Every structure is written in C-alpha cells, then in structure tokens.
Amino acid sequence: MDIHEYQAKELLARHGVHVPRGGLAYSPEQATYRAREIGGAKWVLKAQVHSGARGKAGGIKLCSNDEEISNAAEAMLGRKLVTQQTGPRGKLISRLYLEEAVDIAQELYLGFVLDRKEERVMIVASAAGGMEIEDISEKQPDSIIRATVDPGVGMQGFQAREIAFGLGLESSLIGKATETILGCYQVFRDYDASMLEINPLVVTRDGSLVALDAKMSFDENALFRRPEISELRDKSQEDPRETFASDRGLSYVGLDGNIGCIINGAGLAMATMDMIKIAGGEPANFLDIGGGASPERVAKSFRAVLGDKQVETILVNIFAGINRCDWVAEGVIKAIREVGVDVPLVVRLSGTKVEEGRKILADSGESVIVADTLAEAAEKAVAAWREATKNKKAA
Ligand code: GDP
Ligand code: MN
C-alpha cells in the first residue's frame, strides 16, 4: 500500500527527519491560506498522488504569490496526473500540499528497500539525487552507496555515518545526516514499510539537510497490526477495479486488454495470460480466485471482472486440486443468473470433480463455451471476442 508524500513526511518528522513546513489543501482558497500560515515569500505547490515523477508531469509548481498559487491549484485539482509511473489512466489530484520553498545547494538520493535475496533492509544512497534511481544507476553507477542492516542488532550509528561520509557531506552536516538516516530506518522498521525513498534529500544554501520529497509503501500483509498506517489509505489513488476486488478478498490486477480472466492460482493465471496473448488477444485483468473457492466466491469474481467496462469476453480457467469443479460450475451458473453475463463466456475445467462440473454446465441450458485444454480455452476466448467485437461494430 502506498501513502501520500505529506503523510510520509509527517511520519518522518516524528522521527527527527527535517522536512519543510507545509500544509494540506483541498481548494485554491485553502492553498493561499496555507501560504499565510507558513509564511515566507516562495512556496511549492505539490499534487498529492501516489506516484513519483510528478515534477516532469506538471504536478509540482514553484509559486511566489497568491495568484500563482491559486491558479496552479485550480489547474491541478480534479485533474488526472499522468506521469511516467501512473500508466495512461493517470491518478486523480484531489489533495494538494503547499510547502515553503527551499533554496537547494545539492540534491541527494536516499532509499530503503527490502533486499529479498539478502533478507535484509538495504539502504541505497547517492550524491547524484534529483533524478530517478534507475537513471542514477545508469548514468552514475559509481555514485551509489549500498549497505544492509543486520536484523539482529538493527541499523548501527557507524553505518549511518559511513553513508553520510560516502555522500561527501561537509563535516558540519555529518551529525544531522546520521540522525536523518537512522530516523528513516526507524520509520521503515517500526511501520513495516517495504519502500522508503527520499529523492531529493537536499543540502540547503543555509547549510541544513531537508527531506524535500518522500515516498513510502507498506507491506499489506502487516497492515492488520498497523492501524495508524491502514488509516492513511487513499482509495481514490487505487485502480477502482483492484479496490473492488481486494475489498472482497480477491487478488486482482487490472490490465489494459478486453478478455477478463477468472483463474485459480497465480501460476496458472500467468500461463493463461501468455496463452491469450499467443492466441492474439489481450487480457483485461489477472484474477486469482484462490483455493477452495465457493460458488459465491466465483460469482463475486464475475462481478469484479464485469465491473471493468472494457471486458468483452470472459475466460474461466480452473485446474482444481483444492478447488472443486462442481462448485466452480455452480458459481458460473449463479453468476450468469444473478449477475448477468452479457459477453461470451469460455470455461475450461480440469481436476477434482471435473465430470460433475461439466455436467452442471451442460445441464444448465446456459450458453457457455466449453474447452478441454488451456490452449483451446485461450483460442476459443480470442475467437469469441473477435466475433463479438465484429458483431458490435456491425450493430
Ligand atoms: P517528484 O517529481 O514527484 O519526484 O516530486 P519532488 O518532490 O521530488 O519534486 C520534483 C523537483 O522539484 C525536485 O527534485 C526539485 O528539483 C524541485 N523542487 C521541489 N521542491 C522544491 C523547493 O522547495 N525548492 C526548489 N528550488 N525546488 C524544489
Ligand atoms: Mn522526488
């Protein structure tokens, strides 16, 4: 789960990380009011969306009077910001953050991630901040400093100092940098974060160290024990299709094609998506109904998939081990009768109780296209989709 920049900064500030003074605004009037509260003569208006690279996309604006703030706020609010990271659908701007502008002398990069291979928290830092870490590693790979933390003892002061010296900071800033790095680590650990990125961490002209940006993601499996983090969730930043599904305990990933997929098991889902592509189609989603799916759960999955108006055909592909084909078949019929499926439907069942499952489909009298193998199912789905779109265009 991602959170907003202003939320991450609040967490960091509580742990001794220096951030610019700022305030949240939901309207142009509020934004100018914030400028009065903050004081000073220059401000930065920042679109709060769950994405980086906002600057290049018009989501960061330096302002020096009320009119500029108000105009920038007007232009941003209610719009969708499309950045290099959001995908073509973009993210809705409904909150703005106004901050005192900072005079930048140097931009640094500071990131914390989980290194799965090492099974440790890894710190990545670079004196070449301001650009994306991917670009840093391409253009200035030698500037990157890495360190891992032994989970038995946690991050040590000497490690943070080593990073601070590695960044080439002046001696007067080493103490503050050490405190910043340790503070970040503490936030990362204490709240079960999976990623924390400060880009840029800046040295100001008056010689202080400030986190000018902050991005954080959290491990969703740990949210149950982090209510203060769960509360920071902003559903308006999520793919509505994914929110609908996750609220119902389904694991769903939205994609850009037209063939909706209902599958059990992530491996089978990946294989099915590959087969759809090989057959010349594009999957609209990845939905894993998991093991032991009841007819109700199957019907819910149909609701989630049909909620995407781009879906023009549905492919159900079940290899039942823990699951039961008869339950899935019941779920399919339940969905047709209760949810209403107005697109072609291809079903491939295999495994436990497959004969019973097929019989339920055949006896139902509903129009279901049945397939025996994965390849056949994908081909039939793509053929049915082509047919349906042809008819739609003709109509
Ligand atoms: P991002 O584009 O989503 O990563 O948003 P950032 O918060 O990192 O802002 C993008 C860029 O805007 C930064 O790298 C800075 O160069 C610039 N910027 C942001 N805040 C300030 C500020 O207070 N003063 C100045 N001079 N530049 C700023
Ligand atoms: Mn940034």
Coordinates of C-alpha atoms and ligand atoms in Angstrom, one line a residue:
M1 CA 0.0 0.0 0.0
D2 CA 1.3 3.4 -0.9
I3 CA 0.8 6.6 1.0
H4 CA 1.0 10.3 0.1
E5 CA 4.1 12.4 0.3
Y6 CA 2.6 14.6 3.1
Q7 CA 1.7 11.5 5.1
A8 CA 5.2 10.1 4.8
K9 CA 6.7 13.4 5.8
E10 CA 4.6 13.5 8.9
L11 CA 5.8 10.1 9.9
L12 CA 9.4 11.0 9.2
A13 CA 9.2 14.3 11.0
R14 CA 8.2 12.5 14.2
H15 CA 11.4 10.6 14.0
G16 CA 13.8 13.5 13.7
V17 CA 13.9 13.9 9.9
H18 CA 13.8 17.6 8.9
V19 CA 11.0 18.4 6.4
P20 CA 9.9 21.8 5.0
R21 CA 7.0 23.4 6.7
G22 CA 3.8 22.7 4.8
G23 CA 0.0 22.3 4.9
L24 CA -2.6 20.3 3.0
A25 CA -5.2 22.0 0.8
Y26 CA -8.3 20.8 -0.9
S27 CA -9.1 24.0 -2.7
P28 CA -7.3 27.1 -4.2
E29 CA -8.6 29.2 -1.2
Q30 CA -7.2 26.7 1.3
A31 CA -3.9 26.7 -0.6
T32 CA -3.5 30.5 -0.4
Y33 CA -4.5 30.4 3.3
R34 CA -1.7 27.8 3.9
A35 CA 0.8 30.2 2.3
R36 CA -0.2 32.8 5.0
E37 CA 0.2 30.2 7.8
I38 CA 3.6 29.0 6.5
G39 CA 4.9 32.5 5.9
G40 CA 7.9 33.3 3.6
A41 CA 7.8 34.6 0.0
K42 CA 8.2 31.4 -2.1
W43 CA 6.2 28.2 -2.0
V44 CA 5.9 24.9 -3.8
L45 CA 2.5 23.5 -4.6
K46 CA 2.6 19.7 -4.9
A47 CA 0.0 17.4 -6.3
Q48 CA -0.6 14.6 -3.8
V49 CA -0.9 11.5 -6.0
H50 CA 0.6 8.1 -5.5
S51 CA 3.4 8.5 -8.0
G52 CA 6.8 9.9 -8.4
A53 CA 8.0 11.9 -11.4
R54 CA 5.2 14.5 -10.7
G55 CA 7.6 17.4 -11.5
K56 CA 8.0 16.4 -15.1
A57 CA 4.3 15.9 -15.5
G58 CA 3.2 19.3 -14.2
G59 CA 2.4 18.2 -10.6
I60 CA 5.0 20.4 -8.9
K61 CA 4.8 24.2 -9.2
L62 CA 7.0 26.9 -7.7
C63 CA 4.9 30.0 -6.7
S64 CA 5.7 33.4 -5.4
N65 CA 2.3 35.0 -4.8
D66 CA -1.3 34.2 -4.0
E67 CA -2.4 34.4 -7.6
E68 CA 0.2 31.9 -8.8
I69 CA -0.8 29.5 -6.0
S70 CA -4.5 29.9 -6.7
N71 CA -4.1 29.4 -10.5
A72 CA -1.8 26.4 -10.1
A73 CA -4.2 24.9 -7.6
E74 CA -7.1 25.5 -9.9
A75 CA -5.3 23.8 -12.8
M76 CA -4.3 20.8 -10.7
L77 CA -7.4 19.9 -8.6
G78 CA -9.8 17.5 -10.1
R79 CA -7.4 16.6 -13.0
K80 CA -5.7 13.3 -13.6
L81 CA -2.0 13.5 -13.5
V82 CA -0.3 11.2 -15.9
T83 CA 3.3 10.5 -15.0
Q84 CA 5.9 8.1 -16.2
Q85 CA 4.8 5.9 -13.3
T86 CA 1.0 6.0 -13.4
G87 CA 0.1 4.4 -16.7
P88 CA -2.2 6.1 -19.3
R89 CA -5.2 6.2 -16.9
G90 CA -3.3 8.6 -14.6
K91 CA -4.1 9.4 -10.9
L92 CA -6.7 11.9 -9.7
I93 CA -5.5 15.0 -7.9
S94 CA -7.8 15.7 -5.1
R95 CA -5.3 16.9 -2.4
L96 CA -2.6 19.5 -2.7
Y97 CA 0.4 20.1 -0.4
L98 CA 1.8 23.6 -0.1
E99 CA 5.3 23.9 1.3
E100 CA 7.8 26.7 1.9
A101 CA 10.3 26.7 -1.0
V102 CA 13.8 25.7 -0.1
D103 CA 17.0 27.1 -1.6
I104 CA 18.7 24.0 -2.9
A105 CA 22.5 23.7 -2.9
Q106 CA 22.7 20.0 -3.5
E107 CA 20.3 17.1 -4.2
L108 CA 21.0 13.7 -2.8
Y109 CA 19.2 10.3 -3.0
L110 CA 18.3 8.2 0.0
G111 CA 16.3 4.9 -0.3
F112 CA 15.4 2.0 1.9
V113 CA 14.1 -1.3 0.4
L114 CA 13.9 -4.9 1.4
D115 CA 16.6 -7.0 -0.3
R116 CA 14.8 -10.3 -0.6
K117 CA 17.9 -12.3 -1.5
E118 CA 19.8 -11.0 1.5
E119 CA 16.6 -11.0 3.6
R120 CA 17.7 -7.6 5.0
V121 CA 16.8 -4.0 4.8
M122 CA 19.0 -2.3 2.3
I123 CA 20.0 1.3 2.2
V124 CA 20.8 2.9 -1.1
A125 CA 22.3 6.4 -1.3
S126 CA 23.8 8.6 -3.9
A127 CA 25.2 12.1 -4.1
A128 CA 23.5 12.3 -7.5
G129 CA 20.0 12.9 -6.3
G130 CA 17.1 14.6 -8.1
M131 CA 16.9 12.0 -10.9
E132 CA 15.2 8.6 -10.7
I133 CA 17.3 5.9 -9.1
E134 CA 17.1 3.9 -12.4
D135 CA 18.8 6.8 -14.2
I136 CA 21.4 7.2 -11.4
S137 CA 22.3 3.6 -11.7
E138 CA 22.7 4.0 -15.5
K139 CA 24.4 7.4 -15.6
Q140 CA 26.4 7.4 -12.4
P141 CA 26.6 3.9 -11.1
D142 CA 29.8 4.6 -9.2
S143 CA 28.0 7.2 -7.0
I144 CA 25.7 4.6 -5.5
I145 CA 26.4 3.5 -1.9
R146 CA 24.7 0.4 -0.5
A147 CA 24.6 -1.0 3.0
T148 CA 22.5 -3.7 4.6
V149 CA 21.2 -4.0 8.2
D150 CA 21.7 -7.0 10.4
P151 CA 18.2 -7.6 11.7
G152 CA 19.6 -9.0 15.0
V153 CA 21.0 -5.6 16.0
G154 CA 19.3 -3.1 13.7
M155 CA 21.0 -0.2 12.0
Q156 CA 24.1 1.0 13.7
G157 CA 25.3 4.6 14.1
F158 CA 28.6 3.8 12.4
Q159 CA 26.7 2.5 9.3
A160 CA 24.7 5.7 9.0
R161 CA 27.9 7.8 9.5
E162 CA 29.7 5.7 6.8
I163 CA 26.9 6.6 4.4
A164 CA 27.0 10.3 5.4
F165 CA 30.7 10.4 4.7
G166 CA 30.3 8.4 1.5
L167 CA 27.9 11.1 0.3
G168 CA 30.8 13.5 0.6
L169 CA 28.9 15.8 3.0
E170 CA 30.7 18.5 4.9
S171 CA 31.7 17.7 8.5
S172 CA 29.1 20.1 9.9
L173 CA 26.3 18.0 8.3
I174 CA 27.5 14.5 9.3
G175 CA 25.7 14.6 12.6
K176 CA 22.4 15.7 11.0
A177 CA 22.7 13.2 8.1
T178 CA 23.4 10.4 10.6
E179 CA 20.3 11.3 12.5
T180 CA 18.2 11.5 9.3
I181 CA 19.3 8.1 8.1
L182 CA 18.7 6.4 11.4
G183 CA 15.3 8.2 11.7
C184 CA 14.3 6.9 8.3
Y185 CA 15.4 3.4 9.2
Q186 CA 13.4 3.5 12.4
V187 CA 10.2 4.6 10.5
F188 CA 10.8 1.9 7.9
R189 CA 11.2 -0.8 10.6
D190 CA 8.6 0.3 13.0
Y191 CA 5.8 0.5 10.5
D192 CA 6.6 -2.5 8.3
A193 CA 7.4 -0.4 5.2
S194 CA 8.5 -2.1 2.0
M195 CA 10.0 1.0 0.5
L196 CA 11.0 4.5 1.6
E197 CA 12.6 6.9 -0.8
I198 CA 13.7 10.4 -0.2
N199 CA 14.5 12.0 -3.6
P200 CA 15.8 14.5 -3.2
L201 CA 17.3 14.8 0.2
V202 CA 18.7 18.3 -0.1
V203 CA 21.5 20.4 1.4
T204 CA 20.2 23.9 1.5
R205 CA 22.1 27.1 0.8
D206 CA 22.0 27.9 4.5
G207 CA 23.6 24.6 5.3
S208 CA 20.8 22.4 6.6
L209 CA 19.6 19.0 5.4
V210 CA 16.0 18.6 4.4
A211 CA 13.8 15.8 3.0
L212 CA 12.2 17.6 0.1
D213 CA 10.2 14.6 -1.2
A214 CA 9.1 11.3 0.5
K215 CA 7.6 8.2 -1.0
M216 CA 6.6 5.2 1.1
S217 CA 5.0 1.8 0.6
F218 CA 3.9 -0.7 3.2
D219 CA 3.6 -4.4 3.4
E220 CA -0.1 -5.1 3.1
N221 CA 0.3 -8.4 5.0
A222 CA 1.3 -6.4 8.0
L223 CA -1.4 -3.8 7.9
F224 CA -3.5 -5.7 10.4
R225 CA -1.1 -4.7 13.1
R226 CA -0.5 -1.1 11.8
P227 CA -3.9 0.6 12.2
E228 CA -2.3 4.0 12.1
I229 CA -0.9 3.1 8.6
S230 CA -4.2 1.5 7.4
E231 CA -5.9 4.8 8.1
L232 CA -3.7 6.6 5.6
R233 CA -5.1 4.5 2.7
D234 CA -6.5 6.7 -0.1
K235 CA -8.7 4.6 -2.3
S236 CA -9.0 7.3 -4.9
Q237 CA -5.4 6.6 -5.8
E238 CA -6.0 2.9 -6.5
D239 CA -7.4 1.2 -9.6
P240 CA -11.1 1.0 -8.7
R241 CA -11.2 -2.5 -10.2
E242 CA -8.5 -3.6 -7.8
T243 CA -10.1 -1.9 -4.8
F244 CA -13.5 -3.6 -5.5
A245 CA -11.7 -7.0 -5.7
S246 CA -9.4 -6.6 -2.7
D247 CA -12.4 -5.4 -0.5
R248 CA -13.9 -8.8 -1.3
G249 CA -10.7 -10.8 -0.6
L250 CA -9.9 -11.5 -4.3
S251 CA -6.5 -11.0 -5.7
Y252 CA -6.8 -8.9 -8.8
V253 CA -4.5 -6.9 -11.1
G254 CA -6.1 -4.6 -13.7
L255 CA -4.6 -4.7 -17.2
D256 CA -5.5 -2.9 -20.4
G257 CA -7.0 -5.6 -22.7
N258 CA -10.5 -7.0 -23.3
I259 CA -10.5 -10.6 -22.1
G260 CA -11.5 -10.9 -18.5
C261 CA -9.8 -13.8 -16.7
I262 CA -11.0 -15.8 -13.7
I263 CA -8.4 -18.3 -12.7
N264 CA -7.2 -20.3 -9.7
G265 CA -3.5 -20.0 -8.8
A266 CA -1.1 -17.3 -9.8
G267 CA 1.0 -19.6 -11.9
L268 CA -2.0 -20.8 -14.0
A269 CA -3.1 -17.1 -14.3
M270 CA 0.3 -16.2 -15.8
A271 CA 0.2 -19.2 -18.1
T272 CA -3.3 -18.3 -19.2
M273 CA -2.4 -14.7 -19.9
D274 CA 0.5 -15.9 -22.0
M275 CA -1.8 -18.3 -24.0
I276 CA -4.3 -15.5 -24.6
K277 CA -1.5 -13.3 -26.0
I278 CA -0.2 -16.2 -28.2
A279 CA -3.8 -16.6 -29.5
G280 CA -3.8 -12.9 -30.5
G281 CA -5.8 -11.4 -27.6
E282 CA -5.1 -9.1 -24.6
P283 CA -6.1 -9.9 -21.0
A284 CA -8.1 -7.3 -19.2
N285 CA -7.0 -8.5 -15.8
F286 CA -5.4 -11.1 -13.7
L287 CA -7.8 -12.5 -11.1
D288 CA -6.8 -15.4 -8.9
I289 CA -9.8 -16.9 -7.0
G290 CA -7.5 -19.0 -4.9
G291 CA -8.1 -22.5 -3.4
G292 CA -11.4 -23.8 -2.1
A293 CA -13.5 -21.2 -4.0
S294 CA -17.2 -21.4 -3.1
P295 CA -19.9 -20.7 -5.7
E296 CA -20.4 -17.4 -4.0
R297 CA -16.8 -16.5 -4.4
V298 CA -16.9 -17.4 -8.1
A299 CA -19.9 -15.2 -8.6
K300 CA -18.2 -12.3 -6.8
S301 CA -15.2 -12.8 -9.2
F302 CA -17.6 -12.3 -12.1
R303 CA -18.9 -9.1 -10.5
A304 CA -15.3 -7.8 -10.2
V305 CA -14.4 -8.7 -13.8
L306 CA -17.6 -7.4 -15.3
G307 CA -17.1 -4.1 -13.4
D308 CA -14.5 -3.3 -16.0
K309 CA -16.4 -1.9 -19.0
Q310 CA -13.6 -2.9 -21.3
V311 CA -14.2 -6.6 -20.7
E312 CA -15.7 -8.1 -23.9
T313 CA -15.2 -11.8 -23.2
I314 CA -14.6 -13.9 -20.1
L315 CA -12.3 -16.8 -19.7
V316 CA -12.7 -19.1 -16.7
N317 CA -9.8 -21.5 -16.3
I318 CA -9.7 -23.8 -13.3
F319 CA -7.3 -26.5 -12.5
A320 CA -8.9 -27.9 -9.4
G321 CA -6.8 -29.5 -6.7
I322 CA -8.1 -28.0 -3.5
N323 CA -10.9 -26.4 -5.6
R324 CA -13.8 -28.4 -6.8
C325 CA -15.0 -28.1 -10.4
D326 CA -18.6 -28.7 -9.5
W327 CA -18.5 -25.7 -7.1
V328 CA -16.9 -23.6 -9.7
A329 CA -19.5 -24.7 -12.3
E330 CA -22.3 -23.8 -9.8
G331 CA -20.6 -20.4 -9.3
V332 CA -20.5 -19.8 -13.0
I333 CA -24.2 -20.6 -13.4
K334 CA -25.0 -18.5 -10.3
A335 CA -23.1 -15.6 -11.9
I336 CA -25.0 -15.9 -15.2
R337 CA -28.4 -16.0 -13.5
E338 CA -27.7 -13.4 -10.7
V339 CA -25.0 -11.1 -12.0
G340 CA -25.9 -11.3 -15.7
V341 CA -23.1 -12.1 -18.1
D342 CA -23.7 -10.2 -21.4
V343 CA -20.4 -11.2 -23.0
P344 CA -19.2 -14.5 -24.4
L345 CA -18.0 -16.9 -21.7
V346 CA -15.5 -19.6 -22.2
V347 CA -15.0 -22.2 -19.3
R348 CA -12.2 -24.7 -19.0
L349 CA -12.4 -27.1 -16.1
S350 CA -9.9 -29.7 -15.1
G351 CA -9.1 -31.7 -11.9
T352 CA -11.3 -32.6 -8.9
K353 CA -15.0 -33.4 -9.7
V354 CA -14.5 -32.3 -13.3
E355 CA -17.2 -34.7 -14.7
E356 CA -19.7 -33.3 -12.2
G357 CA -18.7 -29.7 -13.1
R358 CA -19.1 -30.2 -16.8
K359 CA -22.4 -31.9 -16.3
I360 CA -23.7 -28.8 -14.3
L361 CA -22.7 -26.5 -17.2
A362 CA -24.2 -28.8 -19.9
D363 CA -27.5 -29.3 -18.0
S364 CA -27.9 -25.6 -17.2
G365 CA -29.0 -24.7 -20.6
E366 CA -27.0 -21.5 -20.4
S367 CA -24.7 -20.6 -23.3
V368 CA -21.2 -21.5 -22.1
I369 CA -18.4 -22.2 -24.5
V370 CA -16.6 -25.2 -23.0
A371 CA -12.9 -26.1 -23.6
D372 CA -10.7 -29.0 -22.6
T373 CA -7.2 -27.6 -22.6
L374 CA -5.6 -24.3 -21.8
A375 CA -4.6 -23.6 -25.4
E376 CA -8.1 -24.5 -26.6
A377 CA -9.6 -22.2 -24.0
A378 CA -7.4 -19.3 -25.0
E379 CA -8.1 -19.8 -28.7
K380 CA -11.8 -20.1 -28.1
A381 CA -11.9 -17.0 -26.0
V382 CA -10.0 -14.9 -28.5
A383 CA -12.2 -16.3 -31.4
A384 CA -15.4 -15.5 -29.3
W385 CA -14.0 -12.0 -28.6
R386 CA -13.3 -11.3 -32.3
E387 CA -16.7 -12.5 -33.2
A388 CA -18.4 -10.3 -30.5
T389 CA -16.5 -7.2 -31.4
K390 CA -17.2 -7.8 -35.1
N391 CA -20.9 -8.0 -34.3
K392 CA -20.7 -5.0 -32.1
K393 CA -19.1 -2.9 -34.8
A394 CA -21.7 -4.1 -37.3
A395 CA -24.6 -3.2 -35.0
Ligands
GDP1 P1 8.6 14.2 -7.9 O1 8.8 14.8 -9.3 O2 7.3 13.5 -7.8 O3 9.7 13.3 -7.5 O4 8.5 15.4 -6.9 P2 9.6 16.1 -6.0 O5 9.0 16.5 -4.7 O6 10.9 15.3 -5.9 O7 9.9 17.5 -6.8 C1 10.5 17.5 -8.0 C2 11.6 18.5 -8.1 O8 11.1 19.8 -7.9 C3 12.7 18.3 -7.1 O9 13.6 17.4 -7.5 C4 13.3 19.7 -7.0 O10 14.2 19.9 -8.0 C5 12.1 20.6 -7.3 N1 11.6 21.2 -6.0 C6 10.7 20.6 -5.2 N2 10.6 21.4 -4.1 C7 11.4 22.4 -4.2 C8 11.8 23.6 -3.4 O11 11.3 23.8 -2.3 N3 12.7 24.5 -4.0 C9 13.2 24.3 -5.2 N4 14.1 25.1 -5.6 N5 13.0 23.2 -5.9 C10 12.1 22.3 -5.5
MN2 MN 11.0 13.2 -6.0

